[in-house]
Amino acid sequence: MKILLVEDDAVARETFQAILVAQGHEVVTAENGRAAWDRWLLTRFRVIVADWLMPDMDGLELCRRIRARRRNRIPTSSW
C-alpha cells in the first residue's frame, strides 16, 4: 500500500519509514504539512500518517484540506 508519512523530525520520519517499508508498504515522506499537501495533490494516497504539530501546516490543517477537497470533487472512480 502507498502511504504518505508526514513528520518534521528527521529521526522519527526515518524510523517510521523503516518500520512501514519493513511491513511491505511503499512510503513517500514529507517534512511538513505544506510539502505533504503538494505531494497529495500529485498522488492520492490511501493512508496518510501525519504528525500533529509541524511548521508551515500542522497535521490537523492537512486533514481538513484533504477532507474538503474530497467532499468537493466529482467522483470518477474508486481509489
Tab-separated table of N, CA, C and O in Angstrom:
chain	number	residue	atom	x	y	z
A	1	MET	N	0.839	-1.168	0.000
A	1	MET	CA	0.000	0.000	0.000
A	1	MET	C	0.891	1.241	0.000
A	1	MET	O	1.910	1.280	0.669
A	2	LYS	N	0.484	2.255	-0.734
A	2	LYS	CA	1.236	3.504	-0.795
A	2	LYS	C	0.795	4.406	0.354
A	2	LYS	O	-0.393	4.720	0.490
A	3	ILE	N	1.755	4.802	1.197
A	3	ILE	CA	1.482	5.597	2.390
A	3	ILE	C	2.261	6.907	2.318
A	3	ILE	O	3.438	6.914	1.968
A	4	LEU	N	1.594	7.998	2.685
A	4	LEU	CA	2.263	9.286	2.826
A	4	LEU	C	2.579	9.475	4.302
A	4	LEU	O	1.674	9.491	5.143
A	5	LEU	N	3.841	9.608	4.629
A	5	LEU	CA	4.309	9.795	6.001
A	5	LEU	C	4.766	11.233	6.171
A	5	LEU	O	5.662	11.693	5.454
A	6	VAL	N	4.146	11.945	7.108
A	6	VAL	CA	4.437	13.361	7.312
A	6	VAL	C	4.956	13.562	8.730
A	6	VAL	O	4.228	13.362	9.699
A	7	GLU	N	6.220	13.935	8.829
A	7	GLU	CA	6.862	14.097	10.141
A	7	GLU	C	7.988	15.105	9.999
A	7	GLU	O	8.835	14.968	9.113
A	8	ASP	N	8.005	16.116	10.865
A	8	ASP	CA	9.035	17.150	10.762
A	8	ASP	C	10.348	16.744	11.426
A	8	ASP	O	11.398	17.284	11.085
A	9	ASP	N	10.328	15.786	12.318
A	9	ASP	CA	11.552	15.306	12.960
A	9	ASP	C	12.199	14.242	12.068
A	9	ASP	O	11.602	13.195	11.819
A	10	ALA	N	13.398	14.515	11.581
A	10	ALA	CA	14.054	13.631	10.614
A	10	ALA	C	14.286	12.225	11.157
A	10	ALA	O	14.082	11.234	10.443
A	11	VAL	N	14.687	12.114	12.424
A	11	VAL	CA	14.948	10.797	13.009
A	11	VAL	C	13.650	9.997	13.120
A	11	VAL	O	13.600	8.815	12.750
A	12	ALA	N	12.607	10.629	13.599
A	12	ALA	CA	11.313	9.959	13.708
A	12	ALA	C	10.796	9.559	12.327
A	12	ALA	O	10.280	8.448	12.144
A	13	ARG	N	10.936	10.451	11.352
A	13	ARG	CA	10.479	10.167	9.990
A	13	ARG	C	11.191	8.949	9.422
A	13	ARG	O	10.567	8.049	8.866
A	14	GLU	N	12.512	8.890	9.585
A	14	GLU	CA	13.283	7.749	9.069
A	14	GLU	C	12.932	6.466	9.803
A	14	GLU	O	12.855	5.393	9.189
A	15	THR	N	12.689	6.557	11.105
A	15	THR	CA	12.311	5.378	11.890
A	15	THR	C	10.964	4.839	11.431
A	15	THR	O	10.814	3.641	11.174
A	16	PHE	N	9.964	5.713	11.357
A	16	PHE	CA	8.639	5.295	10.902
A	16	PHE	C	8.690	4.735	9.480
A	16	PHE	O	8.037	3.742	9.165
A	17	GLN	N	9.454	5.372	8.627
A	17	GLN	CA	9.568	4.913	7.250
A	17	GLN	C	10.152	3.500	7.212
A	17	GLN	O	9.643	2.635	6.500
A	18	ALA	N	11.202	3.251	7.981
A	18	ALA	CA	11.823	1.921	8.011
A	18	ALA	C	10.827	0.869	8.491
A	18	ALA	O	10.768	-0.249	7.936
A	19	ILE	N	10.031	1.202	9.494
A	19	ILE	CA	9.038	0.259	10.017
A	19	ILE	C	7.991	-0.056	8.949
A	19	ILE	O	7.650	-1.221	8.726
A	20	LEU	N	7.490	0.972	8.286
A	20	LEU	CA	6.452	0.761	7.266
A	20	LEU	C	6.980	0.008	6.055
A	20	LEU	O	6.300	-0.874	5.511
A	21	VAL	N	8.197	0.324	5.628
A	21	VAL	CA	8.803	-0.379	4.492
A	21	VAL	C	9.035	-1.838	4.853
A	21	VAL	O	8.793	-2.736	4.037
A	22	ALA	N	9.461	-2.097	6.079
A	22	ALA	CA	9.680	-3.480	6.525
A	22	ALA	C	8.376	-4.275	6.510
A	22	ALA	O	8.400	-5.506	6.349
A	23	GLN	N	7.253	-3.593	6.637
A	23	GLN	CA	5.948	-4.246	6.583
A	23	GLN	C	5.437	-4.395	5.145
A	23	GLN	O	4.323	-4.862	4.925
A	24	GLY	N	6.244	-3.961	4.182
A	24	GLY	CA	5.899	-4.152	2.780
A	24	GLY	C	5.198	-2.986	2.111
A	24	GLY	O	4.685	-3.133	0.997
A	25	HIS	N	5.180	-1.832	2.751
A	25	HIS	CA	4.489	-0.675	2.175
A	25	HIS	C	5.446	0.198	1.370
A	25	HIS	O	6.638	0.248	1.645
A	26	GLU	N	4.886	0.887	0.393
A	26	GLU	CA	5.627	1.910	-0.332
A	26	GLU	C	5.382	3.219	0.402
A	26	GLU	O	4.228	3.616	0.617
A	27	VAL	N	6.441	3.896	0.814
A	27	VAL	CA	6.307	5.087	1.650
A	27	VAL	C	6.882	6.304	0.941
A	27	VAL	O	8.008	6.281	0.447
A	28	VAL	N	6.087	7.362	0.901
A	28	VAL	CA	6.531	8.659	0.418
A	28	VAL	C	6.537	9.570	1.641
A	28	VAL	O	5.579	9.571	2.418
A	29	THR	N	7.611	10.320	1.832
A	29	THR	CA	7.716	11.154	3.021
A	29	THR	C	7.593	12.632	2.700
A	29	THR	O	7.853	13.068	1.577
A	30	ALA	N	7.194	13.386	3.728
A	30	ALA	CA	7.143	14.844	3.656
A	30	ALA	C	7.575	15.377	5.011
A	30	ALA	O	7.280	14.773	6.047
A	31	GLU	N	8.268	16.501	5.000
A	31	GLU	CA	8.804	17.060	6.236
A	31	GLU	C	7.859	18.033	6.931
A	31	GLU	O	8.117	18.451	8.057
A	32	ASN	N	6.750	18.391	6.291
A	32	ASN	CA	5.755	19.260	6.921
A	32	ASN	C	4.440	19.145	6.152
A	32	ASN	O	4.368	18.502	5.103
A	33	GLY	N	3.405	19.774	6.702
A	33	GLY	CA	2.089	19.682	6.087
A	33	GLY	C	2.009	20.283	4.700
A	33	GLY	O	1.323	19.776	3.824
A	34	ARG	N	2.719	21.371	4.479
A	34	ARG	CA	2.692	22.007	3.152
A	34	ARG	C	3.284	21.085	2.089
A	34	ARG	O	2.722	20.924	1.007
A	35	ALA	N	4.417	20.460	2.399
A	35	ALA	CA	5.030	19.513	1.457
A	35	ALA	C	4.123	18.305	1.256
A	35	ALA	O	3.995	17.790	0.138
A	36	ALA	N	3.462	17.863	2.317
A	36	ALA	CA	2.539	16.730	2.209
A	36	ALA	C	1.357	17.076	1.313
A	36	ALA	O	0.940	16.267	0.482
A	37	TRP	N	0.824	18.274	1.462
A	37	TRP	CA	-0.289	18.721	0.626
A	37	TRP	C	0.112	18.702	-0.847
A	37	TRP	O	-0.627	18.216	-1.693
A	38	ASP	N	1.294	19.228	-1.142
A	38	ASP	CA	1.778	19.234	-2.525
A	38	ASP	C	1.908	17.817	-3.072
A	38	ASP	O	1.544	17.553	-4.219
A	39	ARG	N	2.417	16.893	-2.262
A	39	ARG	CA	2.561	15.502	-2.705
A	39	ARG	C	1.199	14.844	-2.885
A	39	ARG	O	0.984	14.084	-3.809
A	40	TRP	N	0.258	15.145	-1.987
A	40	TRP	CA	-1.077	14.563	-2.071
A	40	TRP	C	-1.808	15.040	-3.327
A	40	TRP	O	-2.554	14.281	-3.939
A	41	LEU	N	-1.578	16.285	-3.714
A	41	LEU	CA	-2.217	16.783	-4.932
A	41	LEU	C	-1.733	16.037	-6.177
A	41	LEU	O	-2.471	15.891	-7.148
A	42	LEU	N	-0.498	15.576	-6.162
A	42	LEU	CA	0.069	14.855	-7.300
A	42	LEU	C	-0.272	13.379	-7.284
A	42	LEU	O	-0.477	12.771	-8.327
A	43	THR	N	-0.283	12.780	-6.108
A	43	THR	CA	-0.541	11.345	-5.963
A	43	THR	C	-1.455	11.140	-4.776
A	43	THR	O	-1.100	11.489	-3.654
A	44	ARG	N	-2.608	10.577	-4.988
A	44	ARG	CA	-3.536	10.321	-3.892
A	44	ARG	C	-3.082	9.063	-3.156
A	44	ARG	O	-2.768	8.049	-3.775
A	45	PHE	N	-3.065	9.145	-1.850
A	45	PHE	CA	-2.622	8.041	-1.004
A	45	PHE	C	-3.821	7.471	-0.266
A	45	PHE	O	-4.710	8.205	0.144
A	46	ARG	N	-3.839	6.167	-0.080
A	46	ARG	CA	-4.915	5.535	0.678
A	46	ARG	C	-4.763	5.803	2.162
A	46	ARG	O	-5.744	5.867	2.884
A	47	VAL	N	-3.507	5.927	2.620
A	47	VAL	CA	-3.234	6.152	4.038
A	47	VAL	C	-2.250	7.303	4.182
A	47	VAL	O	-1.266	7.379	3.448
A	48	ILE	N	-2.533	8.168	5.147
A	48	ILE	CA	-1.615	9.246	5.496
A	48	ILE	C	-1.345	9.151	6.994
A	48	ILE	O	-2.282	9.112	7.793
A	49	VAL	N	-0.071	9.094	7.349
A	49	VAL	CA	0.344	9.106	8.751
A	49	VAL	C	1.012	10.452	8.963
A	49	VAL	O	2.051	10.726	8.370
A	50	ALA	N	0.376	11.300	9.786
A	50	ALA	CA	0.872	12.669	9.926
A	50	ALA	C	1.076	13.055	11.386
A	50	ALA	O	0.256	12.723	12.245
A	51	ASP	N	2.144	13.774	11.610
A	51	ASP	CA	2.403	14.388	12.906
A	51	ASP	C	1.332	15.446	13.152
A	51	ASP	O	0.779	16.024	12.221
A	52	TRP	N	1.043	15.712	14.393
A	52	TRP	CA	0.031	16.699	14.749
A	52	TRP	C	0.598	18.115	14.665
A	52	TRP	O	0.000	18.998	14.062
A	53	LEU	N	1.757	18.332	15.285
A	53	LEU	CA	2.368	19.666	15.337
A	53	LEU	C	3.567	19.743	14.407
A	53	LEU	O	4.555	19.037	14.607
A	54	MET	N	3.457	20.579	13.383
A	54	MET	CA	4.529	20.750	12.406
A	54	MET	C	4.562	22.198	11.948
A	54	MET	O	3.546	22.888	12.009
A	55	PRO	N	5.713	22.651	11.440
A	55	PRO	CA	5.776	24.008	10.886
A	55	PRO	C	5.067	24.079	9.530
A	55	PRO	O	4.815	23.055	8.901
A	56	ASP	N	4.740	25.275	9.121
A	56	ASP	CA	4.114	25.583	7.828
A	56	ASP	C	2.648	25.168	7.758
A	56	ASP	O	1.811	25.955	7.374
A	57	MET	N	2.324	23.924	8.084
A	57	MET	CA	0.940	23.470	8.134
A	57	MET	C	0.905	22.258	9.060
A	57	MET	O	1.638	21.298	8.834
A	58	ASP	N	0.063	22.302	10.090
A	58	ASP	CA	0.027	21.176	11.014
A	58	ASP	C	-0.819	20.028	10.453
A	58	ASP	O	-1.472	20.160	9.418
A	59	GLY	N	-0.773	18.911	11.152
A	59	GLY	CA	-1.479	17.724	10.693
A	59	GLY	C	-2.985	17.908	10.618
A	59	GLY	O	-3.644	17.371	9.731
A	60	LEU	N	-3.551	18.686	11.546
A	60	LEU	CA	-4.996	18.927	11.521
A	60	LEU	C	-5.406	19.720	10.289
A	60	LEU	O	-6.416	19.405	9.650
A	61	GLU	N	-4.655	20.752	9.954
A	61	GLU	CA	-4.976	21.540	8.760
A	61	GLU	C	-4.829	20.692	7.499
A	61	GLU	O	-5.636	20.800	6.572
A	62	LEU	N	-3.819	19.848	7.454
A	62	LEU	CA	-3.647	18.948	6.315
A	62	LEU	C	-4.884	18.058	6.155
A	62	LEU	O	-5.422	17.926	5.054
A	63	CYS	N	-5.349	17.467	7.248
A	63	CYS	CA	-6.549	16.620	7.193
A	63	CYS	C	-7.772	17.409	6.749
A	63	CYS	O	-8.568	16.922	5.946
A	64	ARG	N	-7.926	18.626	7.264
A	64	ARG	CA	-9.067	19.470	6.861
A	64	ARG	C	-9.054	19.751	5.361
A	64	ARG	O	-10.083	19.675	4.689
A	65	ARG	N	-7.886	20.079	4.836
A	65	ARG	CA	-7.791	20.369	3.397
A	65	ARG	C	-8.111	19.149	2.553
A	65	ARG	O	-8.803	19.250	1.541
A	66	ILE	N	-7.592	18.005	2.949
A	66	ILE	CA	-7.842	16.778	2.182
A	66	ILE	C	-9.324	16.429	2.228
A	66	ILE	O	-9.920	16.115	1.194
A	67	ARG	N	-9.930	16.513	3.399
A	67	ARG	CA	-11.366	16.209	3.516
A	67	ARG	C	-12.206	17.181	2.692
A	67	ARG	O	-13.155	16.778	2.019
A	68	ALA	N	-11.869	18.459	2.738
A	68	ALA	CA	-12.615	19.457	1.970
A	68	ALA	C	-12.468	19.198	0.481
A	68	ALA	O	-13.438	19.298	-0.273
A	69	ARG	N	-11.285	18.858	0.064
A	69	ARG	CA	-11.036	18.599	-1.359
A	69	ARG	C	-11.813	17.369	-1.826
A	69	ARG	O	-12.382	17.363	-2.905
A	70	ARG	N	-11.825	16.319	-0.987
A	70	ARG	CA	-12.543	15.091	-1.344
A	70	ARG	C	-14.043	15.321	-1.377
A	70	ARG	O	-14.744	14.744	-2.196
A	71	ARG	N	-14.574	16.150	-0.477
A	71	ARG	CA	-16.016	16.432	-0.463
A	71	ARG	C	-16.443	17.184	-1.711
A	71	ARG	O	-17.553	17.016	-2.202
A	72	ASN	N	-15.564	18.023	-2.238
A	72	ASN	CA	-15.921	18.892	-3.359
A	72	ASN	C	-15.609	18.300	-4.723
A	72	ASN	O	-15.964	18.881	-5.731
A	73	ARG	N	-14.934	17.134	-4.776
A	73	ARG	CA	-14.599	16.581	-6.072
A	73	ARG	C	-15.746	15.733	-6.614
A	73	ARG	O	-16.552	15.198	-5.884
A	74	ILE	N	-15.808	15.631	-7.898
A	74	ILE	CA	-16.804	14.811	-8.563
A	74	ILE	C	-16.263	13.398	-8.642
A	74	ILE	O	-15.171	13.177	-9.183
A	75	PRO	N	-16.993	12.411	-8.112
A	75	PRO	CA	-16.470	11.050	-8.159
A	75	PRO	C	-16.359	10.541	-9.597
A	75	PRO	O	-17.294	10.642	-10.368
A	76	THR	N	-15.189	10.020	-9.944
A	76	THR	CA	-14.989	9.461	-11.274
A	76	THR	C	-14.757	7.966	-11.204
A	76	THR	O	-15.133	7.233	-12.087
A	77	SER	N	-14.092	7.531	-10.176
A	77	SER	CA	-13.852	6.098	-9.980
A	77	SER	C	-13.413	5.890	-8.547
A	77	SER	O	-13.060	6.821	-7.852
A	78	SER	N	-13.434	4.658	-8.100
A	78	SER	CA	-12.970	4.379	-6.746
A	78	SER	C	-11.464	4.312	-6.727
A	78	SER	O	-10.811	4.079	-7.720
A	79	TRP	N	-10.891	4.578	-5.566
A	79	TRP	CA	-9.442	4.567	-5.415
A	79	TRP	C	-9.034	3.164	-5.346
A	79	TRP	O	-8.361	2.450	-5.241
